[in-house]
Coordinates of N, CA and C and ligand atoms in Angstrom, one line a residue:
X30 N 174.4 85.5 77.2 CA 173.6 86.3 78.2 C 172.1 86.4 77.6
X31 N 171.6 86.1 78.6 CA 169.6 87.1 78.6 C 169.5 88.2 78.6
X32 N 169.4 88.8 78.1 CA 169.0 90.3 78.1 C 167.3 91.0 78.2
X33 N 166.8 90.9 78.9 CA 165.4 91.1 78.8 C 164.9 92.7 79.4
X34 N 164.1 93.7 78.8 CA 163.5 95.1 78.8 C 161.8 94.4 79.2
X35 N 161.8 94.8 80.6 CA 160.6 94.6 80.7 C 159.6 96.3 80.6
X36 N 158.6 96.0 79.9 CA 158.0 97.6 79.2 C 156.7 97.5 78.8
X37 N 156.3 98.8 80.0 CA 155.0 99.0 80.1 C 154.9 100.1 80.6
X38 N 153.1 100.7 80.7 CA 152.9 102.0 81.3 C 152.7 101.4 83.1
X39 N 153.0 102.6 83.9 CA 152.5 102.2 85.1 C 152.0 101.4 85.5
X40 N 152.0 100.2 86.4 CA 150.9 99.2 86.9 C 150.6 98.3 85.8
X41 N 151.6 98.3 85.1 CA 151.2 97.3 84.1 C 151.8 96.0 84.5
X42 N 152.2 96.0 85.4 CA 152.7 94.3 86.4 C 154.0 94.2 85.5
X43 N 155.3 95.2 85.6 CA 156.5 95.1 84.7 C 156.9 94.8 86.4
X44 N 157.0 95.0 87.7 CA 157.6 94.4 88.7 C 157.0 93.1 89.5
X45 N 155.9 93.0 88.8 CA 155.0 91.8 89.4 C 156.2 90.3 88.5
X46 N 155.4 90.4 87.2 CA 156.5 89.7 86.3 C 157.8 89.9 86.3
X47 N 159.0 90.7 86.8 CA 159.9 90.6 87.2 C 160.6 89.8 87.9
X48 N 160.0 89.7 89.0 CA 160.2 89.2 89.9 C 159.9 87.1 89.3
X49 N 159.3 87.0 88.9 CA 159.1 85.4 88.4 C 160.1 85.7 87.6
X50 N 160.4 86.0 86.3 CA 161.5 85.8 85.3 C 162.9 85.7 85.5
X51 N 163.0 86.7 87.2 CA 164.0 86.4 88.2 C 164.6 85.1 88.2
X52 N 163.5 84.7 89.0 CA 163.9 83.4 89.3 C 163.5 82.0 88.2
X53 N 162.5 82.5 87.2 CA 162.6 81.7 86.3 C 164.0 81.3 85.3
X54 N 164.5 82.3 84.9 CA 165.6 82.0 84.3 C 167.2 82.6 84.5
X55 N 166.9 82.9 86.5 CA 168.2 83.1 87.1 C 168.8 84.1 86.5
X56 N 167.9 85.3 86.2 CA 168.7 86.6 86.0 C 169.0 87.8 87.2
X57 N 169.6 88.3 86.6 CA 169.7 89.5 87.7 C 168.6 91.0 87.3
X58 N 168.1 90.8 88.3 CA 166.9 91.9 88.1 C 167.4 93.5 88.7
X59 N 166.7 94.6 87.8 CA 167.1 96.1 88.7 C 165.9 96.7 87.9
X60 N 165.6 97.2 89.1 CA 163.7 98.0 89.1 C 164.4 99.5 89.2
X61 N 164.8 100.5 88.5 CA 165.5 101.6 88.7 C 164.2 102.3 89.4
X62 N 163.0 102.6 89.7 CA 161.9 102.7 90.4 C 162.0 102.4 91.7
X63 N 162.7 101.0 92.0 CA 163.2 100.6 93.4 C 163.8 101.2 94.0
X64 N 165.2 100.9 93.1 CA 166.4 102.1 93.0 C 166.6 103.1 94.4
X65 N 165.9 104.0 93.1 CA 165.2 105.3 93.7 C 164.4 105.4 94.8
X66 N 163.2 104.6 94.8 CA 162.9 104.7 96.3 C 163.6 104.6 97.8
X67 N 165.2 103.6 97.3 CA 165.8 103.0 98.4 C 166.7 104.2 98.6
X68 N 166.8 105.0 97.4 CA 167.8 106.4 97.7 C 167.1 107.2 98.4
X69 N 166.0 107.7 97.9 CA 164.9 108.4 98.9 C 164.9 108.2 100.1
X70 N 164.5 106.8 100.8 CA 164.4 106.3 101.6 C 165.2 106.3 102.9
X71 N 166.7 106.4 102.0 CA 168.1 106.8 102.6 C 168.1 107.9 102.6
X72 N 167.5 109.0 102.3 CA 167.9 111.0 102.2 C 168.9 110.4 101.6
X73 N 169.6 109.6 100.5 CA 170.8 110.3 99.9 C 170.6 111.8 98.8
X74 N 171.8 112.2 98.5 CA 171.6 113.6 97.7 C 170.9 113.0 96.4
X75 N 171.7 112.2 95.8 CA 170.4 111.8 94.4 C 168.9 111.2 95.3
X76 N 168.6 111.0 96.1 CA 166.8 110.5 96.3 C 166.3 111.7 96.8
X77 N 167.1 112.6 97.4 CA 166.1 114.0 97.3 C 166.0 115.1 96.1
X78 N 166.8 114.6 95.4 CA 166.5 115.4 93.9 C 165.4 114.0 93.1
X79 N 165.9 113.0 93.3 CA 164.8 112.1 92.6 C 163.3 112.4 93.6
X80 N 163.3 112.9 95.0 CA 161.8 112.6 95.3 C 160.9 113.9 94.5
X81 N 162.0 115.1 94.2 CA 161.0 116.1 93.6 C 160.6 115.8 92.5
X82 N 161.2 114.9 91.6 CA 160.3 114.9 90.4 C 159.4 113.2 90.6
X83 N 159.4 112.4 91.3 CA 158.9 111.1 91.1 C 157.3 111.6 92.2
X84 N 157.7 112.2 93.2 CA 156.2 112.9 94.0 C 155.1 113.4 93.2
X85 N 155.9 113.9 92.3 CA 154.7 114.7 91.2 C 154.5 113.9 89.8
X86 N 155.1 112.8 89.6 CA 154.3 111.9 88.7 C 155.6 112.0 87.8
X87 N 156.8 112.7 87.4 CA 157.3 113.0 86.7 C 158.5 112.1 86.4
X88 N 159.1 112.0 85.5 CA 160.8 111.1 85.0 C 161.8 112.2 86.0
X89 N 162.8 111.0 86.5 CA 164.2 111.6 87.2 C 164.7 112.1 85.9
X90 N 165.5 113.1 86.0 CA 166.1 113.3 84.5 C 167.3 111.9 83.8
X91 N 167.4 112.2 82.8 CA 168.1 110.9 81.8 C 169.5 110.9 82.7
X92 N 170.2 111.9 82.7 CA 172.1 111.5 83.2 C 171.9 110.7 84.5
X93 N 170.8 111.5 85.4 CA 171.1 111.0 86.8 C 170.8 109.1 86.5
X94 N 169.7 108.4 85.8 CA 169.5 107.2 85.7 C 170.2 106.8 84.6
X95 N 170.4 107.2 83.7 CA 171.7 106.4 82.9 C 172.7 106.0 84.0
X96 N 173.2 107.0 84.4 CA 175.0 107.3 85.4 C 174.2 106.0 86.9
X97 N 173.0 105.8 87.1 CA 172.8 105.0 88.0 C 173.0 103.6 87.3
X98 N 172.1 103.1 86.4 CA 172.6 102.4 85.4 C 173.3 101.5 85.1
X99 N 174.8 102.6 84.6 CA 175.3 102.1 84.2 C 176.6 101.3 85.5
X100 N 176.4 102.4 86.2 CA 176.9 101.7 87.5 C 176.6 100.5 87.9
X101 N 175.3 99.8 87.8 CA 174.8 98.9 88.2 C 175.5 97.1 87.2
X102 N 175.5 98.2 86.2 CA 175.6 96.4 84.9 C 177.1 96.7 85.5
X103 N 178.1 97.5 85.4 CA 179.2 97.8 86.0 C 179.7 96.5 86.8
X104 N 178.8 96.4 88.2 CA 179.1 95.9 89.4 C 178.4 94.7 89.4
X105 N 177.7 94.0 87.6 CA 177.2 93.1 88.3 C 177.6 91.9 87.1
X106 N 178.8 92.3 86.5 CA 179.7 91.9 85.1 C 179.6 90.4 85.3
X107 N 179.4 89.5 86.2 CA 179.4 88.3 85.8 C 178.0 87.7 86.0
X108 N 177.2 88.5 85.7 CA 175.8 88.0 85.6 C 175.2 87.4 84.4
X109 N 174.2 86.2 84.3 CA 173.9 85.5 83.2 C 173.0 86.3 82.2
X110 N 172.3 87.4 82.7 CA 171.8 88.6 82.1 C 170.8 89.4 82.8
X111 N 170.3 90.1 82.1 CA 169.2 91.0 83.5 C 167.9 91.2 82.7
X112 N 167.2 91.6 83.9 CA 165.8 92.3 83.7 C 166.0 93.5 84.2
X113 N 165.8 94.4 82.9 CA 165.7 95.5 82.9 C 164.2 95.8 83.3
X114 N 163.8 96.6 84.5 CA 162.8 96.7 84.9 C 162.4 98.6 85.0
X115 N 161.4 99.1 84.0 CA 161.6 100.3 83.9 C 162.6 101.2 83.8
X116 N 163.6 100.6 83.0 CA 164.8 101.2 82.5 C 164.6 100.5 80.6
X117 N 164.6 101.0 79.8 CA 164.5 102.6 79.7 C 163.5 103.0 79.7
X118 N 163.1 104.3 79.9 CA 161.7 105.0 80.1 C 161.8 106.0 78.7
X119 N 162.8 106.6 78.3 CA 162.7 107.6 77.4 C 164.1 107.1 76.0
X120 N 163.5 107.8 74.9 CA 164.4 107.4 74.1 C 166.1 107.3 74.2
X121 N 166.2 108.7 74.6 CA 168.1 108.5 75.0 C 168.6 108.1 75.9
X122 N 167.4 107.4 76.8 CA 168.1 105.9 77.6 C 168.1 104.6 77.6
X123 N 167.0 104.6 76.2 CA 166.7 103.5 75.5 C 168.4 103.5 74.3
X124 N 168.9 104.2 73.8 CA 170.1 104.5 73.0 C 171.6 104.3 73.8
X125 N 171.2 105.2 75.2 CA 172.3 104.7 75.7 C 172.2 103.2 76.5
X126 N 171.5 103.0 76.6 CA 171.2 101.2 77.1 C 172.1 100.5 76.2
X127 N 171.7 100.0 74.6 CA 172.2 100.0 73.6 C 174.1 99.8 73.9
X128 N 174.2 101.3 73.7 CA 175.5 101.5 74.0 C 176.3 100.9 75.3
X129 N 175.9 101.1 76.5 CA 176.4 100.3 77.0 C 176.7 98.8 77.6
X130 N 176.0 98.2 76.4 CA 175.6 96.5 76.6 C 176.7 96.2 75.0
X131 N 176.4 97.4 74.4 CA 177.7 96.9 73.0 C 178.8 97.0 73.6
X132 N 179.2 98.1 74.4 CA 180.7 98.2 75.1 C 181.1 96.2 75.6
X133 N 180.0 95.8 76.2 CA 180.5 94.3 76.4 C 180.1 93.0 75.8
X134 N 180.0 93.9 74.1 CA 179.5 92.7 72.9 C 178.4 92.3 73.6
X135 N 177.5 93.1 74.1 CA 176.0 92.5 74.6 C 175.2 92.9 73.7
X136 N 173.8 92.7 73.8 CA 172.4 93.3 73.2 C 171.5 93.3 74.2
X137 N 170.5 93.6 73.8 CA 168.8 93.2 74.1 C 168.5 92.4 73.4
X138 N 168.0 91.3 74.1 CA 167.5 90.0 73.3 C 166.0 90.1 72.9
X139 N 165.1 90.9 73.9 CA 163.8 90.8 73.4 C 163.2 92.3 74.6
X140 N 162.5 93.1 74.6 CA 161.2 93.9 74.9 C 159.9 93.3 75.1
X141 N 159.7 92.9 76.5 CA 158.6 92.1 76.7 C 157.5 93.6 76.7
X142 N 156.6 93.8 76.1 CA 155.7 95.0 76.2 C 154.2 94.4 76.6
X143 N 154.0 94.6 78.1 CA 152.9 94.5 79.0 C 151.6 95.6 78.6
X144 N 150.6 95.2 78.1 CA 149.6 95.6 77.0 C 148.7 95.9 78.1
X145 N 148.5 96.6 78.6 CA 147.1 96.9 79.7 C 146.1 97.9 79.6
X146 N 144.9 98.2 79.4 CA 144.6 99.1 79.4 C 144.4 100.6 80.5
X147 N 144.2 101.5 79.9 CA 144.1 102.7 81.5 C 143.1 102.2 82.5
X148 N 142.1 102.5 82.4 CA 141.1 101.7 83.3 C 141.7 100.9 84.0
X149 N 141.9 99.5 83.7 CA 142.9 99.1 84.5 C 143.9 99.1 85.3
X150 N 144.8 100.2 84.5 CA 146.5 100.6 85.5 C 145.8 101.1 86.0
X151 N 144.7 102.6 86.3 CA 144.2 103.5 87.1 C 143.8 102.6 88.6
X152 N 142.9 101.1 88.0 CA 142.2 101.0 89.1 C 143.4 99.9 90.1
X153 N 144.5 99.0 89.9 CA 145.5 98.5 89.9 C 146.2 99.7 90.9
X154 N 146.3 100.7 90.6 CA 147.6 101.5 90.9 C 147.0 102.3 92.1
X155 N 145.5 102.8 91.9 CA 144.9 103.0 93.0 C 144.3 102.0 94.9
X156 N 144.6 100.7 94.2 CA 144.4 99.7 95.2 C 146.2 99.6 95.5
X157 N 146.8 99.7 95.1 CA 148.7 99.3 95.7 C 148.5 101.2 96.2
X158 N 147.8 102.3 96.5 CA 148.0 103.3 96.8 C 147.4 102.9 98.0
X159 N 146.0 102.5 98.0 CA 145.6 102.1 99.3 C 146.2 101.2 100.2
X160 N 147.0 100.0 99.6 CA 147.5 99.0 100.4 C 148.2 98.9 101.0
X161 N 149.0 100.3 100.1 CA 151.0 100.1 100.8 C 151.5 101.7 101.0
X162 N 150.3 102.5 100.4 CA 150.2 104.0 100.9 C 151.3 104.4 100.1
X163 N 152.1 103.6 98.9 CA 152.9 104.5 98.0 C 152.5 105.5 97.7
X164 N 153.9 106.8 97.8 CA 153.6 108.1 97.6 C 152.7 108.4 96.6
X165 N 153.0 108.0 95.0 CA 152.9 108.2 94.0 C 152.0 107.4 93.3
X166 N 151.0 107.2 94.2 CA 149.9 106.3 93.8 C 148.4 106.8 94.4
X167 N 148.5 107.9 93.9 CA 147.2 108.8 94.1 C 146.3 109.1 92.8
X168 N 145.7 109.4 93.1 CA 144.9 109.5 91.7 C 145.5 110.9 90.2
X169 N 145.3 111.7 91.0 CA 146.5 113.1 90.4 C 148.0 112.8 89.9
X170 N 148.5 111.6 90.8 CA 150.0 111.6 90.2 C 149.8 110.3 89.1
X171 N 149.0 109.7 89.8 CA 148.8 108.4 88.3 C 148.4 108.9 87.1
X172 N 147.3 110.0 87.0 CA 147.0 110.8 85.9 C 148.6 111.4 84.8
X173 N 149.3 112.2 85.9 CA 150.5 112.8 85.0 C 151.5 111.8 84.7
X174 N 151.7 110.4 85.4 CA 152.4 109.5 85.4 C 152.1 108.7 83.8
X175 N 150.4 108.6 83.7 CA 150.1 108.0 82.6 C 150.3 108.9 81.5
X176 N 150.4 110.3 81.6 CA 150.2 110.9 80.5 C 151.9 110.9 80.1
X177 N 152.8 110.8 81.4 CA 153.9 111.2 81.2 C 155.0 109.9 80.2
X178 N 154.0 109.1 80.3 CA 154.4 107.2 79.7 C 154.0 107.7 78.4
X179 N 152.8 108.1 78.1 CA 152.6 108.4 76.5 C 153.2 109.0 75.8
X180 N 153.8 110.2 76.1 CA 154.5 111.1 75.6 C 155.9 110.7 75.8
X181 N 156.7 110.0 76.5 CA 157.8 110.1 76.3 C 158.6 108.9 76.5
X182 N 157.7 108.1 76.6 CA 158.0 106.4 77.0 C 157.7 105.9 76.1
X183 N 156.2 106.0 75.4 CA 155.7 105.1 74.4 C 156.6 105.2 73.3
X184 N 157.3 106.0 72.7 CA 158.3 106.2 71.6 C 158.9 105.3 71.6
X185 N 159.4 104.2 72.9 CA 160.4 103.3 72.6 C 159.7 101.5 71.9
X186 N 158.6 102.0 72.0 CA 157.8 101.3 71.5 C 158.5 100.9 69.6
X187 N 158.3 101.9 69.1 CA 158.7 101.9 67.6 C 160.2 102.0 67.3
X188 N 160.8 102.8 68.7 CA 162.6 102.4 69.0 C 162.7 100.5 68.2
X189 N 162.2 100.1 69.4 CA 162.4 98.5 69.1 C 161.8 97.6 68.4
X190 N 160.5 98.1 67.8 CA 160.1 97.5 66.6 C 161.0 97.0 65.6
X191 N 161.6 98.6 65.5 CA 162.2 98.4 64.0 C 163.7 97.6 64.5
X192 N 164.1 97.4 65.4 CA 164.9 96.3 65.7 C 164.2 95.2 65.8
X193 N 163.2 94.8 65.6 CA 162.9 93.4 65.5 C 162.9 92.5 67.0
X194 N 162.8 93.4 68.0 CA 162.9 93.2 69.4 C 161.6 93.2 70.4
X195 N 160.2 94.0 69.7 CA 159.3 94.2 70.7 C 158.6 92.9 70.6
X196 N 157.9 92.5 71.6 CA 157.1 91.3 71.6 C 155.7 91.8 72.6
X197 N 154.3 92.0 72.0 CA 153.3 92.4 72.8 C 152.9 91.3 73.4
X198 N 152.6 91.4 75.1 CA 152.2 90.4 75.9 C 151.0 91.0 76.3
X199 N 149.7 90.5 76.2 CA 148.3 90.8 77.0 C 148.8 91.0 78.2
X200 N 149.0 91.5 78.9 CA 148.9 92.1 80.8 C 148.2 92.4 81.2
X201 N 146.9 91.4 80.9 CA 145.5 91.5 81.6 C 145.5 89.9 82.1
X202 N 144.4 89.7 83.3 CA 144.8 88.4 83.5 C 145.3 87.7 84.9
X203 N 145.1 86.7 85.0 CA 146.3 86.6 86.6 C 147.6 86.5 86.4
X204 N 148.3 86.8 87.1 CA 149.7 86.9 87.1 C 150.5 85.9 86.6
X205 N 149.5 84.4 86.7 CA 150.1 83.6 86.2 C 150.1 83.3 84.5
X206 N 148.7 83.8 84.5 CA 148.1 83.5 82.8 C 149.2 84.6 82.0
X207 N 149.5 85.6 82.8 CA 150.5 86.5 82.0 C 152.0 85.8 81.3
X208 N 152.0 85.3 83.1 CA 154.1 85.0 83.1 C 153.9 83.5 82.0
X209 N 153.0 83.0 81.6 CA 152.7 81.7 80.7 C 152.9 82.3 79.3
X210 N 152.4 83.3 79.1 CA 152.4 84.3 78.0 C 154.2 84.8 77.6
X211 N 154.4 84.9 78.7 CA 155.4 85.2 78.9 C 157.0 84.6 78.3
X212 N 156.3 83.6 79.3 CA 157.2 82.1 78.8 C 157.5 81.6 77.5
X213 N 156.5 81.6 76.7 CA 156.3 81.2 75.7 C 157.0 82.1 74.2
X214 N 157.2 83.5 74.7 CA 157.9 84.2 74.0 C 159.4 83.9 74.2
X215 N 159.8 83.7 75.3 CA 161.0 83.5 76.1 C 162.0 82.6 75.7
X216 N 160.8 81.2 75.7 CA 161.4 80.0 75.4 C 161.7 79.6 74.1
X217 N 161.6 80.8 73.4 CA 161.3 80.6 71.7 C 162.4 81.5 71.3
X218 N 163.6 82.4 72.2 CA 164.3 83.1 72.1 C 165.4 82.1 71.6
X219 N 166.2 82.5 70.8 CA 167.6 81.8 70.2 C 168.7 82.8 71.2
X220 N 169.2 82.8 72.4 CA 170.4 83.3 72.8 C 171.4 82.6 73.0
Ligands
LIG35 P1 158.3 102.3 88.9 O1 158.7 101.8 90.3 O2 158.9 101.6 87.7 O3 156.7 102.3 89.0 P2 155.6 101.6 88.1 O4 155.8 101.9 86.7 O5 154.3 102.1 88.7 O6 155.7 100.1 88.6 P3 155.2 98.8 88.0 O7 154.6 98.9 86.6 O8 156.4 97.9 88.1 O9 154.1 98.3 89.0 P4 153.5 96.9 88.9 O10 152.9 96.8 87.5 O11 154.5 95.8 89.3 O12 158.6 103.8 88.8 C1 158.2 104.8 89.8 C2 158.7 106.2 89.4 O13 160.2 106.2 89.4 C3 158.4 106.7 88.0 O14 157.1 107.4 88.0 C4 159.6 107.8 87.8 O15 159.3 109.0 88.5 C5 160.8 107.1 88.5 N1 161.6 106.3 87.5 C6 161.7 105.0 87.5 N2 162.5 104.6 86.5 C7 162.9 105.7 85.8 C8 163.6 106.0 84.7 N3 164.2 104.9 84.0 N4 163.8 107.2 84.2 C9 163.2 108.2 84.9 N5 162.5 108.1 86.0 C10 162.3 106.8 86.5 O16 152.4 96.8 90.0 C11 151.3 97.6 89.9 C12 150.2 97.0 90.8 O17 149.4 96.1 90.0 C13 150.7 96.2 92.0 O18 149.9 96.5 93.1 C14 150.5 94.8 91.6 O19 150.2 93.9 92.6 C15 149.3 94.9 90.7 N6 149.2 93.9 89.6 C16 150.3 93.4 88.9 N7 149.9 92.4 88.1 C17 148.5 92.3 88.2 C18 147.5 91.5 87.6 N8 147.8 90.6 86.6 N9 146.2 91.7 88.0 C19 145.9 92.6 88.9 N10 146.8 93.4 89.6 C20 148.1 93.2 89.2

């Protein structure tokens, strides 16, 4: 199996590139961000407790997206491997990731980490607010969104260092010049 952690701050094109690596090397992709929206979307009971904290720029708490999660690798057991898309966001779901990919003698093969500057995600996240009128793509919630990546996301940064797993990709660029970047880390992987 592929195992791939796509990881970045907001707007850093972790669903733009998704979506290519998809179909570039026939995995199975889960945007827990999507997720969520489609629960919202539905009034189920978890997307109205997820809209109060994602409205205001903030992380769903850890149990509810782990327990979403792990449901998902659950139900999708004969897959060639996945893209992990904004999963994990914080340390103890970066740990329990871990844990439940050992349960099926799996790993993480690699942390693609999408390198962008603020300026950029700011002006990025504010044009997909204008375009597509996402909730959480205002200028105020992008602010606590970004600060909320530093503090509690960026940790997983030195999580997977020291496993020997992070790989920094420039995520500036056209989408293509990225997923080329991309590639080339990819195709260099021993799985
Ligand atoms: P996500 O849906 O993951 O939102 P995101 O980080 O903003 O998306 P992404 O980074 O994929 O956007 P992309 O770059 O593709 O999460 C939303 C919310 O859900 C979170 O704030 C949180 O509340 C909650 N949540 C999700 N997962 C969670 C978890 N594990 N734990 C707790 N809470 C969780 O796209 C950005 C824009 O840039 C697009 O418009 C795109 O077209 C553009 N773009 C992409 N590449 C570009 C390029 N090269 N040049 C110019 N523009 C580009």
């Amino acid at each position: 199996m592929l195992n791939i952690i796509i990881f970045g701050a907001p707007g850093s094109g972790k669903g733009t590139q998704s979506e290519k690596l998809t179909e570039r090397y026939n995995l199975t992709h889960i945007s827990t961000g999507e997720v969520l929206r489609d629960k919202i979307e539905r009034q189920t009971e978890l997307g109205i407790l997820a809209d109060t904290y994602m409205s205001k720029g903030q992380l769903v708490p850890d149990n509810l997206v782990i327990d979403m999660l792990s449901e998902f690798i659950a139900n999708n057991s004969e897959s060639k491997g996945y893209i992990l898309d904004g999963f994990p966001r914080t340390l103890p779901q970066g740990e329990a990731m871990d844990k439940i990919l050992e349960e099926q003698n799996e790993s993480i093969n690699v942390v693609l980490w999408l390198d962008v500057d603020d300026d950029e995600l700011i002006a990025r996240l504010l044009k997909r607010g204008k375009d597509s009128g996402r909730e959480d793509d205002t200028f105020d919630t992008i602010k606590s969104r970004l600060a909320v990546y530093y503090r509690k996301t960026e940790p997983l940064k030195d999580f997977y260092s020291k496993q020997g797993k992070l790989a920094q990709i420039d995520g500036t660029g056209t989408v293509d010049e990225i997923f080329s970047r991309i590639e080339e880390v990819v195709d260099n992987l021993n799985y």
